[in-house]
Amino acid sequence: MTQFYIEEQKILLSVDCIIFGFEQNKLKVLIGKRKMDPGRGEWSLYGGFVRNDESIEDAANRTLFELTGMRNMYMRQVGAFGSVNRDPGERVVSVAYYALINVADYNEKLQAEHAVEWVDIAEVPQMFSDHNEMICKARQLMQQKIKTEPISFQLLPSLFTLTQLQRLYEAVNGEEVDKRNFRKRIKDMDFIEKTELIDKQSSKRGAYLYRFNKKMYNEEKNFKL
């Protein structure tokens, strides 16, 4: 602590993490019951306070790792939330981040340990403070991003069908897409590779499995630049 700014009011800084997953053709978000006052027992996002020795992004990465056990997750900042009375405990400004993971990769033991659960985005309950607003804004940003970047593959298994990919786009955007037009656009993307493998679980006839070629995508992106 220094002698500088001693006349100024101190404000707490926190991070809140909106973790999206895709399961059973539904976009889902990971939430749990708040374990501290104020708001104990209310539905809440998972978050924490920024420590003196870390940046805001480091705090978000630490928080995500504590909750999921995963590193190097896809994560983007949503924005700062700083209404004066947003937290009835203290004056707290929170910076929200959203992250994308494959639900199947999330350790069930950690999920039980933190008492969090996947909730359909259309059925999110009333939550603590402005957490509903955070989720809403995060989804809006994801809807914009999915149009220009292949973020959908963060939510899918390494091998997927075109139907799964279409259902994901529909879940993120909250509306149906035309199957024919969608598949036509996908076939124009060289970085989505068709394999010789067949998925026989989702349909009796079976469907070809596809995969995302990250190297080819990066080469195409750099070429366009």
JSON list of C-alpha atoms in Angstrom, two decimals:
[
{"chain": "A", "resi": 1, "resn": "MET", "atom": "CA", "xyz": [0.00, 0.00, 0.00]},
{"chain": "A", "resi": 2, "resn": "THR", "atom": "CA", "xyz": [1.34, 3.45, -0.93]},
{"chain": "A", "resi": 3, "resn": "GLN", "atom": "CA", "xyz": [0.45, 6.95, 0.17]},
{"chain": "A", "resi": 4, "resn": "PHE", "atom": "CA", "xyz": [-1.05, 7.74, -3.22]},
{"chain": "A", "resi": 5, "resn": "TYR", "atom": "CA", "xyz": [-4.81, 8.14, -3.73]},
{"chain": "A", "resi": 6, "resn": "ILE", "atom": "CA", "xyz": [-5.48, 7.75, 0.01]},
{"chain": "A", "resi": 7, "resn": "GLU", "atom": "CA", "xyz": [-8.19, 10.38, -0.24]},
{"chain": "A", "resi": 8, "resn": "GLU", "atom": "CA", "xyz": [-10.12, 8.31, -2.80]},
{"chain": "A", "resi": 9, "resn": "GLN", "atom": "CA", "xyz": [-12.81, 5.77, -2.04]},
{"chain": "A", "resi": 10, "resn": "LYS", "atom": "CA", "xyz": [-11.77, 2.16, -2.55]},
{"chain": "A", "resi": 11, "resn": "ILE", "atom": "CA", "xyz": [-14.01, -0.01, -4.78]},
{"chain": "A", "resi": 12, "resn": "LEU", "atom": "CA", "xyz": [-13.93, -3.80, -5.00]},
{"chain": "A", "resi": 13, "resn": "LEU", "atom": "CA", "xyz": [-13.31, -5.42, -8.39]},
{"chain": "A", "resi": 14, "resn": "SER", "atom": "CA", "xyz": [-14.59, -8.87, -9.31]},
{"chain": "A", "resi": 15, "resn": "VAL", "atom": "CA", "xyz": [-14.99, -11.16, -12.31]},
{"chain": "A", "resi": 16, "resn": "ASP", "atom": "CA", "xyz": [-18.03, -13.24, -13.25]},
{"chain": "A", "resi": 17, "resn": "CYS", "atom": "CA", "xyz": [-17.85, -16.10, -15.73]},
{"chain": "A", "resi": 18, "resn": "ILE", "atom": "CA", "xyz": [-20.64, -17.12, -18.10]},
{"chain": "A", "resi": 19, "resn": "ILE", "atom": "CA", "xyz": [-19.83, -20.64, -19.27]},
{"chain": "A", "resi": 20, "resn": "PHE", "atom": "CA", "xyz": [-21.83, -21.87, -22.25]},
{"chain": "A", "resi": 21, "resn": "GLY", "atom": "CA", "xyz": [-22.22, -25.49, -23.31]},
{"chain": "A", "resi": 22, "resn": "PHE", "atom": "CA", "xyz": [-24.25, -27.37, -25.91]},
{"chain": "A", "resi": 23, "resn": "GLU", "atom": "CA", "xyz": [-26.18, -30.51, -24.97]},
{"chain": "A", "resi": 24, "resn": "GLN", "atom": "CA", "xyz": [-29.24, -32.29, -26.38]},
{"chain": "A", "resi": 25, "resn": "ASN", "atom": "CA", "xyz": [-29.56, -29.60, -29.08]},
{"chain": "A", "resi": 26, "resn": "LYS", "atom": "CA", "xyz": [-29.83, -26.90, -26.41]},
{"chain": "A", "resi": 27, "resn": "LEU", "atom": "CA", "xyz": [-27.56, -23.99, -25.56]},
{"chain": "A", "resi": 28, "resn": "LYS", "atom": "CA", "xyz": [-26.90, -24.21, -21.84]},
{"chain": "A", "resi": 29, "resn": "VAL", "atom": "CA", "xyz": [-25.23, -22.08, -19.19]},
{"chain": "A", "resi": 30, "resn": "LEU", "atom": "CA", "xyz": [-23.48, -23.25, -16.02]},
{"chain": "A", "resi": 31, "resn": "ILE", "atom": "CA", "xyz": [-24.96, -21.76, -12.83]},
{"chain": "A", "resi": 32, "resn": "GLY", "atom": "CA", "xyz": [-25.24, -22.62, -9.14]},
{"chain": "A", "resi": 33, "resn": "LYS", "atom": "CA", "xyz": [-26.62, -21.40, -5.82]},
{"chain": "A", "resi": 34, "resn": "ARG", "atom": "CA", "xyz": [-24.66, -18.58, -4.20]},
{"chain": "A", "resi": 35, "resn": "LYS", "atom": "CA", "xyz": [-22.72, -19.76, -1.12]},
{"chain": "A", "resi": 36, "resn": "MET", "atom": "CA", "xyz": [-22.04, -16.41, 0.53]},
{"chain": "A", "resi": 37, "resn": "ASP", "atom": "CA", "xyz": [-23.86, -13.35, 1.81]},
{"chain": "A", "resi": 38, "resn": "PRO", "atom": "CA", "xyz": [-25.43, -11.25, 0.51]},
{"chain": "A", "resi": 39, "resn": "GLY", "atom": "CA", "xyz": [-27.69, -13.33, -1.69]},
{"chain": "A", "resi": 40, "resn": "ARG", "atom": "CA", "xyz": [-26.87, -16.71, -0.17]},
{"chain": "A", "resi": 41, "resn": "GLY", "atom": "CA", "xyz": [-28.98, -19.41, -1.84]},
{"chain": "A", "resi": 42, "resn": "GLU", "atom": "CA", "xyz": [-29.84, -17.34, -4.93]},
{"chain": "A", "resi": 43, "resn": "TRP", "atom": "CA", "xyz": [-28.96, -18.57, -8.41]},
{"chain": "A", "resi": 44, "resn": "SER", "atom": "CA", "xyz": [-25.68, -17.09, -9.51]},
{"chain": "A", "resi": 45, "resn": "LEU", "atom": "CA", "xyz": [-22.81, -17.19, -11.97]},
{"chain": "A", "resi": 46, "resn": "TYR", "atom": "CA", "xyz": [-19.44, -18.40, -10.72]},
{"chain": "A", "resi": 47, "resn": "GLY", "atom": "CA", "xyz": [-17.00, -15.61, -9.99]},
{"chain": "A", "resi": 48, "resn": "GLY", "atom": "CA", "xyz": [-14.57, -14.09, -7.54]},
{"chain": "A", "resi": 49, "resn": "PHE", "atom": "CA", "xyz": [-12.60, -11.00, -6.59]},
{"chain": "A", "resi": 50, "resn": "VAL", "atom": "CA", "xyz": [-9.51, -9.84, -8.46]},
{"chain": "A", "resi": 51, "resn": "ARG", "atom": "CA", "xyz": [-6.36, -10.24, -6.37]},
{"chain": "A", "resi": 52, "resn": "ASN", "atom": "CA", "xyz": [-3.71, -7.57, -5.97]},
{"chain": "A", "resi": 53, "resn": "ASP", "atom": "CA", "xyz": [-1.13, -9.58, -7.91]},
{"chain": "A", "resi": 54, "resn": "GLU", "atom": "CA", "xyz": [-3.21, -10.46, -10.98]},
{"chain": "A", "resi": 55, "resn": "SER", "atom": "CA", "xyz": [-4.76, -8.79, -13.99]},
{"chain": "A", "resi": 56, "resn": "ILE", "atom": "CA", "xyz": [-8.50, -8.95, -14.62]},
{"chain": "A", "resi": 57, "resn": "GLU", "atom": "CA", "xyz": [-7.97, -11.55, -17.36]},
{"chain": "A", "resi": 58, "resn": "ASP", "atom": "CA", "xyz": [-5.73, -13.61, -15.09]},
{"chain": "A", "resi": 59, "resn": "ALA", "atom": "CA", "xyz": [-8.46, -13.54, -12.45]},
{"chain": "A", "resi": 60, "resn": "ALA", "atom": "CA", "xyz": [-11.01, -14.78, -15.00]},
{"chain": "A", "resi": 61, "resn": "ASN", "atom": "CA", "xyz": [-8.70, -17.58, -16.15]},
{"chain": "A", "resi": 62, "resn": "ARG", "atom": "CA", "xyz": [-8.07, -18.59, -12.53]},
{"chain": "A", "resi": 63, "resn": "THR", "atom": "CA", "xyz": [-11.79, -18.60, -11.79]},
{"chain": "A", "resi": 64, "resn": "LEU", "atom": "CA", "xyz": [-12.52, -20.75, -14.85]},
{"chain": "A", "resi": 65, "resn": "PHE", "atom": "CA", "xyz": [-9.78, -23.20, -13.90]},
{"chain": "A", "resi": 66, "resn": "GLU", "atom": "CA", "xyz": [-11.07, -23.49, -10.33]},
{"chain": "A", "resi": 67, "resn": "LEU", "atom": "CA", "xyz": [-14.53, -24.32, -11.64]},
{"chain": "A", "resi": 68, "resn": "THR", "atom": "CA", "xyz": [-13.71, -26.57, -14.60]},
{"chain": "A", "resi": 69, "resn": "GLY", "atom": "CA", "xyz": [-10.13, -27.80, -14.17]},
{"chain": "A", "resi": 70, "resn": "MET", "atom": "CA", "xyz": [-9.49, -26.64, -17.77]},
{"chain": "A", "resi": 71, "resn": "ARG", "atom": "CA", "xyz": [-6.89, -24.24, -19.10]},
{"chain": "A", "resi": 72, "resn": "ASN", "atom": "CA", "xyz": [-6.65, -22.31, -22.37]},
{"chain": "A", "resi": 73, "resn": "MET", "atom": "CA", "xyz": [-10.41, -22.16, -22.77]},
{"chain": "A", "resi": 74, "resn": "TYR", "atom": "CA", "xyz": [-12.05, -19.97, -25.37]},
{"chain": "A", "resi": 75, "resn": "MET", "atom": "CA", "xyz": [-12.83, -16.82, -23.37]},
{"chain": "A", "resi": 76, "resn": "ARG", "atom": "CA", "xyz": [-13.92, -13.32, -24.35]},
{"chain": "A", "resi": 77, "resn": "GLN", "atom": "CA", "xyz": [-14.75, -10.26, -22.27]},
{"chain": "A", "resi": 78, "resn": "VAL", "atom": "CA", "xyz": [-18.42, -9.27, -22.14]},
{"chain": "A", "resi": 79, "resn": "GLY", "atom": "CA", "xyz": [-17.97, -5.92, -20.41]},
{"chain": "A", "resi": 80, "resn": "ALA", "atom": "CA", "xyz": [-17.98, -4.13, -17.07]},
{"chain": "A", "resi": 81, "resn": "PHE", "atom": "CA", "xyz": [-21.04, -3.97, -14.84]},
{"chain": "A", "resi": 82, "resn": "GLY", "atom": "CA", "xyz": [-20.93, -1.19, -12.30]},
{"chain": "A", "resi": 83, "resn": "SER", "atom": "CA", "xyz": [-24.36, 0.04, -11.26]},
{"chain": "A", "resi": 84, "resn": "VAL", "atom": "CA", "xyz": [-24.04, 1.73, -7.88]},
{"chain": "A", "resi": 85, "resn": "ASN", "atom": "CA", "xyz": [-26.39, -0.65, -6.07]},
{"chain": "A", "resi": 86, "resn": "ARG", "atom": "CA", "xyz": [-25.71, -3.84, -8.05]},
{"chain": "A", "resi": 87, "resn": "ASP", "atom": "CA", "xyz": [-24.28, -5.57, -4.97]},
{"chain": "A", "resi": 88, "resn": "PRO", "atom": "CA", "xyz": [-26.06, -4.95, -1.66]},
{"chain": "A", "resi": 89, "resn": "GLY", "atom": "CA", "xyz": [-22.92, -5.89, 0.28]},
{"chain": "A", "resi": 90, "resn": "GLU", "atom": "CA", "xyz": [-20.36, -3.37, -0.96]},
{"chain": "A", "resi": 91, "resn": "ARG", "atom": "CA", "xyz": [-19.59, -1.13, -3.91]},
{"chain": "A", "resi": 92, "resn": "VAL", "atom": "CA", "xyz": [-18.44, -3.79, -6.39]},
{"chain": "A", "resi": 93, "resn": "VAL", "atom": "CA", "xyz": [-17.65, -3.44, -10.08]},
{"chain": "A", "resi": 94, "resn": "SER", "atom": "CA", "xyz": [-17.61, -6.75, -11.98]},
{"chain": "A", "resi": 95, "resn": "VAL", "atom": "CA", "xyz": [-16.04, -7.54, -15.33]},
{"chain": "A", "resi": 96, "resn": "ALA", "atom": "CA", "xyz": [-17.87, -10.42, -17.04]},
{"chain": "A", "resi": 97, "resn": "TYR", "atom": "CA", "xyz": [-16.33, -12.98, -19.39]},
{"chain": "A", "resi": 98, "resn": "TYR", "atom": "CA", "xyz": [-17.97, -15.73, -21.38]},
{"chain": "A", "resi": 99, "resn": "ALA", "atom": "CA", "xyz": [-16.33, -19.07, -22.12]},
{"chain": "A", "resi": 100, "resn": "LEU", "atom": "CA", "xyz": [-17.26, -22.01, -24.36]},
{"chain": "A", "resi": 101, "resn": "ILE", "atom": "CA", "xyz": [-16.68, -25.67, -23.51]},
{"chain": "A", "resi": 102, "resn": "ASN", "atom": "CA", "xyz": [-17.79, -29.10, -24.65]},
{"chain": "A", "resi": 103, "resn": "VAL", "atom": "CA", "xyz": [-20.13, -30.35, -21.91]},
{"chain": "A", "resi": 104, "resn": "ALA", "atom": "CA", "xyz": [-18.72, -33.88, -22.27]},
{"chain": "A", "resi": 105, "resn": "ASP", "atom": "CA", "xyz": [-15.26, -32.59, -21.32]},
{"chain": "A", "resi": 106, "resn": "TYR", "atom": "CA", "xyz": [-16.42, -31.19, -17.98]},
{"chain": "A", "resi": 107, "resn": "ASN", "atom": "CA", "xyz": [-15.46, -33.38, -15.06]},
{"chain": "A", "resi": 108, "resn": "GLU", "atom": "CA", "xyz": [-18.64, -34.48, -13.25]},
{"chain": "A", "resi": 109, "resn": "LYS", "atom": "CA", "xyz": [-16.74, -34.66, -9.96]},
{"chain": "A", "resi": 110, "resn": "LEU", "atom": "CA", "xyz": [-15.82, -30.97, -10.19]},
{"chain": "A", "resi": 111, "resn": "GLN", "atom": "CA", "xyz": [-19.37, -30.12, -11.19]},
{"chain": "A", "resi": 112, "resn": "ALA", "atom": "CA", "xyz": [-20.69, -31.87, -8.08]},
{"chain": "A", "resi": 113, "resn": "GLU", "atom": "CA", "xyz": [-18.00, -30.33, -5.90]},
{"chain": "A", "resi": 114, "resn": "HIS", "atom": "CA", "xyz": [-19.01, -26.81, -6.90]},
{"chain": "A", "resi": 115, "resn": "ALA", "atom": "CA", "xyz": [-22.73, -27.68, -6.94]},
{"chain": "A", "resi": 116, "resn": "VAL", "atom": "CA", "xyz": [-23.30, -26.15, -10.37]},
{"chain": "A", "resi": 117, "resn": "GLU", "atom": "CA", "xyz": [-25.58, -27.39, -13.12]},
{"chain": "A", "resi": 118, "resn": "TRP", "atom": "CA", "xyz": [-26.26, -26.89, -16.81]},
{"chain": "A", "resi": 119, "resn": "VAL", "atom": "CA", "xyz": [-29.47, -24.94, -17.40]},
{"chain": "A", "resi": 120, "resn": "ASP", "atom": "CA", "xyz": [-31.18, -24.40, -20.74]},
{"chain": "A", "resi": 121, "resn": "ILE", "atom": "CA", "xyz": [-30.63, -20.79, -21.84]},
{"chain": "A", "resi": 122, "resn": "ALA", "atom": "CA", "xyz": [-34.39, -20.44, -22.31]},
{"chain": "A", "resi": 123, "resn": "GLU", "atom": "CA", "xyz": [-35.05, -21.54, -18.71]},
{"chain": "A", "resi": 124, "resn": "VAL", "atom": "CA", "xyz": [-32.53, -19.47, -16.77]},
{"chain": "A", "resi": 125, "resn": "PRO", "atom": "CA", "xyz": [-34.16, -18.47, -13.45]},
{"chain": "A", "resi": 126, "resn": "GLN", "atom": "CA", "xyz": [-34.04, -15.07, -11.77]},
{"chain": "A", "resi": 127, "resn": "MET", "atom": "CA", "xyz": [-30.48, -14.65, -10.59]},
{"chain": "A", "resi": 128, "resn": "PHE", "atom": "CA", "xyz": [-28.45, -12.62, -8.12]},
{"chain": "A", "resi": 129, "resn": "SER", "atom": "CA", "xyz": [-27.81, -8.98, -8.94]},
{"chain": "A", "resi": 130, "resn": "ASP", "atom": "CA", "xyz": [-27.34, -8.33, -12.69]},
{"chain": "A", "resi": 131, "resn": "HIS", "atom": "CA", "xyz": [-26.29, -11.87, -13.66]},
{"chain": "A", "resi": 132, "resn": "ASN", "atom": "CA", "xyz": [-29.29, -12.29, -15.98]},
{"chain": "A", "resi": 133, "resn": "GLU", "atom": "CA", "xyz": [-28.16, -9.18, -17.82]},
{"chain": "A", "resi": 134, "resn": "MET", "atom": "CA", "xyz": [-24.63, -10.56, -18.09]},
{"chain": "A", "resi": 135, "resn": "ILE", "atom": "CA", "xyz": [-25.90, -13.81, -19.64]},
{"chain": "A", "resi": 136, "resn": "CYS", "atom": "CA", "xyz": [-28.11, -11.92, -22.08]},
{"chain": "A", "resi": 137, "resn": "LYS", "atom": "CA", "xyz": [-25.28, -9.66, -23.24]},
{"chain": "A", "resi": 138, "resn": "ALA", "atom": "CA", "xyz": [-22.86, -12.60, -23.50]},
{"chain": "A", "resi": 139, "resn": "ARG", "atom": "CA", "xyz": [-25.27, -14.46, -25.76]},
{"chain": "A", "resi": 140, "resn": "GLN", "atom": "CA", "xyz": [-25.70, -11.40, -27.97]},
{"chain": "A", "resi": 141, "resn": "LEU", "atom": "CA", "xyz": [-21.93, -11.14, -28.37]},
{"chain": "A", "resi": 142, "resn": "MET", "atom": "CA", "xyz": [-21.71, -14.85, -29.17]},
{"chain": "A", "resi": 143, "resn": "GLN", "atom": "CA", "xyz": [-24.44, -14.48, -31.82]},
{"chain": "A", "resi": 144, "resn": "GLN", "atom": "CA", "xyz": [-22.35, -11.79, -33.49]},
{"chain": "A", "resi": 145, "resn": "LYS", "atom": "CA", "xyz": [-19.10, -13.73, -33.20]},
{"chain": "A", "resi": 146, "resn": "ILE", "atom": "CA", "xyz": [-20.47, -17.00, -34.59]},
{"chain": "A", "resi": 147, "resn": "LYS", "atom": "CA", "xyz": [-21.19, -15.23, -37.89]},
{"chain": "A", "resi": 148, "resn": "THR", "atom": "CA", "xyz": [-17.53, -14.39, -38.49]},
{"chain": "A", "resi": 149, "resn": "GLU", "atom": "CA", "xyz": [-15.45, -16.87, -36.49]},
{"chain": "A", "resi": 150, "resn": "PRO", "atom": "CA", "xyz": [-15.65, -20.68, -36.06]},
{"chain": "A", "resi": 151, "resn": "ILE", "atom": "CA", "xyz": [-16.39, -20.52, -32.34]},
{"chain": "A", "resi": 152, "resn": "SER", "atom": "CA", "xyz": [-19.08, -23.20, -32.65]},
{"chain": "A", "resi": 153, "resn": "PHE", "atom": "CA", "xyz": [-16.41, -25.90, -32.70]},
{"chain": "A", "resi": 154, "resn": "GLN", "atom": "CA", "xyz": [-15.52, -25.05, -29.10]},
{"chain": "A", "resi": 155, "resn": "LEU", "atom": "CA", "xyz": [-18.92, -26.46, -28.11]},
{"chain": "A", "resi": 156, "resn": "LEU", "atom": "CA", "xyz": [-18.92, -29.62, -30.26]},
{"chain": "A", "resi": 157, "resn": "PRO", "atom": "CA", "xyz": [-16.98, -32.89, -30.06]},
{"chain": "A", "resi": 158, "resn": "SER", "atom": "CA", "xyz": [-14.02, -33.22, -32.42]},
{"chain": "A", "resi": 159, "resn": "LEU", "atom": "CA", "xyz": [-16.22, -35.24, -34.80]},
{"chain": "A", "resi": 160, "resn": "PHE", "atom": "CA", "xyz": [-19.75, -34.03, -35.49]},
{"chain": "A", "resi": 161, "resn": "THR", "atom": "CA", "xyz": [-22.56, -34.32, -38.02]},
{"chain": "A", "resi": 162, "resn": "LEU", "atom": "CA", "xyz": [-23.88, -31.43, -40.08]},
{"chain": "A", "resi": 163, "resn": "THR", "atom": "CA", "xyz": [-27.17, -31.80, -38.25]},
{"chain": "A", "resi": 164, "resn": "GLN", "atom": "CA", "xyz": [-25.40, -31.25, -34.92]},
{"chain": "A", "resi": 165, "resn": "LEU", "atom": "CA", "xyz": [-23.69, -28.17, -36.33]},
{"chain": "A", "resi": 166, "resn": "GLN", "atom": "CA", "xyz": [-26.99, -26.80, -37.63]},
{"chain": "A", "resi": 167, "resn": "ARG", "atom": "CA", "xyz": [-28.74, -27.42, -34.30]},
{"chain": "A", "resi": 168, "resn": "LEU", "atom": "CA", "xyz": [-25.94, -25.56, -32.55]},
{"chain": "A", "resi": 169, "resn": "TYR", "atom": "CA", "xyz": [-26.33, -22.52, -34.79]},
{"chain": "A", "resi": 170, "resn": "GLU", "atom": "CA", "xyz": [-30.07, -22.59, -34.16]},
{"chain": "A", "resi": 171, "resn": "ALA", "atom": "CA", "xyz": [-29.59, -22.88, -30.40]},
{"chain": "A", "resi": 172, "resn": "VAL", "atom": "CA", "xyz": [-27.17, -19.96, -30.27]},
{"chain": "A", "resi": 173, "resn": "ASN", "atom": "CA", "xyz": [-29.32, -17.70, -32.45]},
{"chain": "A", "resi": 174, "resn": "GLY", "atom": "CA", "xyz": [-32.67, -18.84, -31.06]},
{"chain": "A", "resi": 175, "resn": "GLU", "atom": "CA", "xyz": [-34.22, -19.46, -34.47]},
{"chain": "A", "resi": 176, "resn": "GLU", "atom": "CA", "xyz": [-34.39, -22.16, -37.12]},
{"chain": "A", "resi": 177, "resn": "VAL", "atom": "CA", "xyz": [-32.22, -22.01, -40.23]},
{"chain": "A", "resi": 178, "resn": "ASP", "atom": "CA", "xyz": [-33.00, -23.35, -43.68]},
{"chain": "A", "resi": 179, "resn": "LYS", "atom": "CA", "xyz": [-31.32, -26.76, -43.96]},
{"chain": "A", "resi": 180, "resn": "ARG", "atom": "CA", "xyz": [-30.52, -26.53, -47.66]},
{"chain": "A", "resi": 181, "resn": "ASN", "atom": "CA", "xyz": [-28.98, -23.07, -47.48]},
{"chain": "A", "resi": 182, "resn": "PHE", "atom": "CA", "xyz": [-27.09, -23.92, -44.32]},
{"chain": "A", "resi": 183, "resn": "ARG", "atom": "CA", "xyz": [-25.47, -27.01, -45.85]},
{"chain": "A", "resi": 184, "resn": "LYS", "atom": "CA", "xyz": [-24.62, -25.13, -49.00]},
{"chain": "A", "resi": 185, "resn": "ARG", "atom": "CA", "xyz": [-22.74, -22.53, -46.96]},
{"chain": "A", "resi": 186, "resn": "ILE", "atom": "CA", "xyz": [-20.95, -25.21, -44.95]},
{"chain": "A", "resi": 187, "resn": "LYS", "atom": "CA", "xyz": [-19.76, -27.02, -48.08]},
{"chain": "A", "resi": 188, "resn": "ASP", "atom": "CA", "xyz": [-18.14, -23.78, -49.26]},
{"chain": "A", "resi": 189, "resn": "MET", "atom": "CA", "xyz": [-15.97, -23.78, -46.12]},
{"chain": "A", "resi": 190, "resn": "ASP", "atom": "CA", "xyz": [-12.86, -25.83, -46.86]},
{"chain": "A", "resi": 191, "resn": "PHE", "atom": "CA", "xyz": [-11.86, -25.90, -43.20]},
{"chain": "A", "resi": 192, "resn": "ILE", "atom": "CA", "xyz": [-14.89, -28.10, -42.37]},
{"chain": "A", "resi": 193, "resn": "GLU", "atom": "CA", "xyz": [-13.71, -31.53, -43.51]},
{"chain": "A", "resi": 194, "resn": "LYS", "atom": "CA", "xyz": [-15.90, -34.49, -44.32]},
{"chain": "A", "resi": 195, "resn": "THR", "atom": "CA", "xyz": [-14.51, -37.79, -43.00]},
{"chain": "A", "resi": 196, "resn": "GLU", "atom": "CA", "xyz": [-15.26, -41.35, -44.03]},
{"chain": "A", "resi": 197, "resn": "LEU", "atom": "CA", "xyz": [-16.66, -42.09, -40.58]},
{"chain": "A", "resi": 198, "resn": "ILE", "atom": "CA", "xyz": [-20.38, -42.65, -40.11]},
{"chain": "A", "resi": 199, "resn": "ASP", "atom": "CA", "xyz": [-22.49, -41.76, -37.09]},
{"chain": "A", "resi": 200, "resn": "LYS", "atom": "CA", "xyz": [-25.18, -44.41, -36.71]},
{"chain": "A", "resi": 201, "resn": "GLN", "atom": "CA", "xyz": [-26.47, -43.28, -33.33]},
{"chain": "A", "resi": 202, "resn": "SER", "atom": "CA", "xyz": [-28.31, -40.13, -34.37]},
{"chain": "A", "resi": 203, "resn": "SER", "atom": "CA", "xyz": [-30.11, -41.68, -37.37]},
{"chain": "A", "resi": 204, "resn": "LYS", "atom": "CA", "xyz": [-30.92, -45.14, -38.73]},
{"chain": "A", "resi": 205, "resn": "ARG", "atom": "CA", "xyz": [-29.43, -44.33, -42.12]},
{"chain": "A", "resi": 206, "resn": "GLY", "atom": "CA", "xyz": [-26.31, -42.92, -40.56]},
{"chain": "A", "resi": 207, "resn": "ALA", "atom": "CA", "xyz": [-24.66, -39.59, -41.21]},
{"chain": "A", "resi": 208, "resn": "TYR", "atom": "CA", "xyz": [-21.14, -38.64, -42.20]},
{"chain": "A", "resi": 209, "resn": "LEU", "atom": "CA", "xyz": [-18.97, -37.15, -39.49]},
{"chain": "A", "resi": 210, "resn": "TYR", "atom": "CA", "xyz": [-17.11, -33.89, -40.06]},
{"chain": "A", "resi": 211, "resn": "ARG", "atom": "CA", "xyz": [-14.24, -32.15, -38.30]},
{"chain": "A", "resi": 212, "resn": "PHE", "atom": "CA", "xyz": [-12.83, -28.65, -38.02]},
{"chain": "A", "resi": 213, "resn": "ASN", "atom": "CA", "xyz": [-9.41, -28.17, -39.61]},
{"chain": "A", "resi": 214, "resn": "LYS", "atom": "CA", "xyz": [-7.90, -25.35, -37.56]},
{"chain": "A", "resi": 215, "resn": "LYS", "atom": "CA", "xyz": [-4.70, -25.22, -39.61]},
{"chain": "A", "resi": 216, "resn": "MET", "atom": "CA", "xyz": [-6.60, -24.78, -42.87]},
{"chain": "A", "resi": 217, "resn": "TYR", "atom": "CA", "xyz": [-8.83, -22.13, -41.31]},
{"chain": "A", "resi": 218, "resn": "ASN", "atom": "CA", "xyz": [-5.79, -20.13, -40.15]},
{"chain": "A", "resi": 219, "resn": "GLU", "atom": "CA", "xyz": [-4.21, -20.41, -43.60]},
{"chain": "A", "resi": 220, "resn": "GLU", "atom": "CA", "xyz": [-7.41, -19.19, -45.29]},
{"chain": "A", "resi": 221, "resn": "LYS", "atom": "CA", "xyz": [-7.79, -16.36, -42.81]},
{"chain": "A", "resi": 222, "resn": "ASN", "atom": "CA", "xyz": [-4.21, -15.22, -43.31]},
{"chain": "A", "resi": 223, "resn": "PHE", "atom": "CA", "xyz": [-4.57, -15.45, -47.08]},
{"chain": "A", "resi": 224, "resn": "LYS", "atom": "CA", "xyz": [-7.65, -13.22, -47.01]},
{"chain": "A", "resi": 225, "resn": "LEU", "atom": "CA", "xyz": [-5.74, -10.63, -45.02]}
]
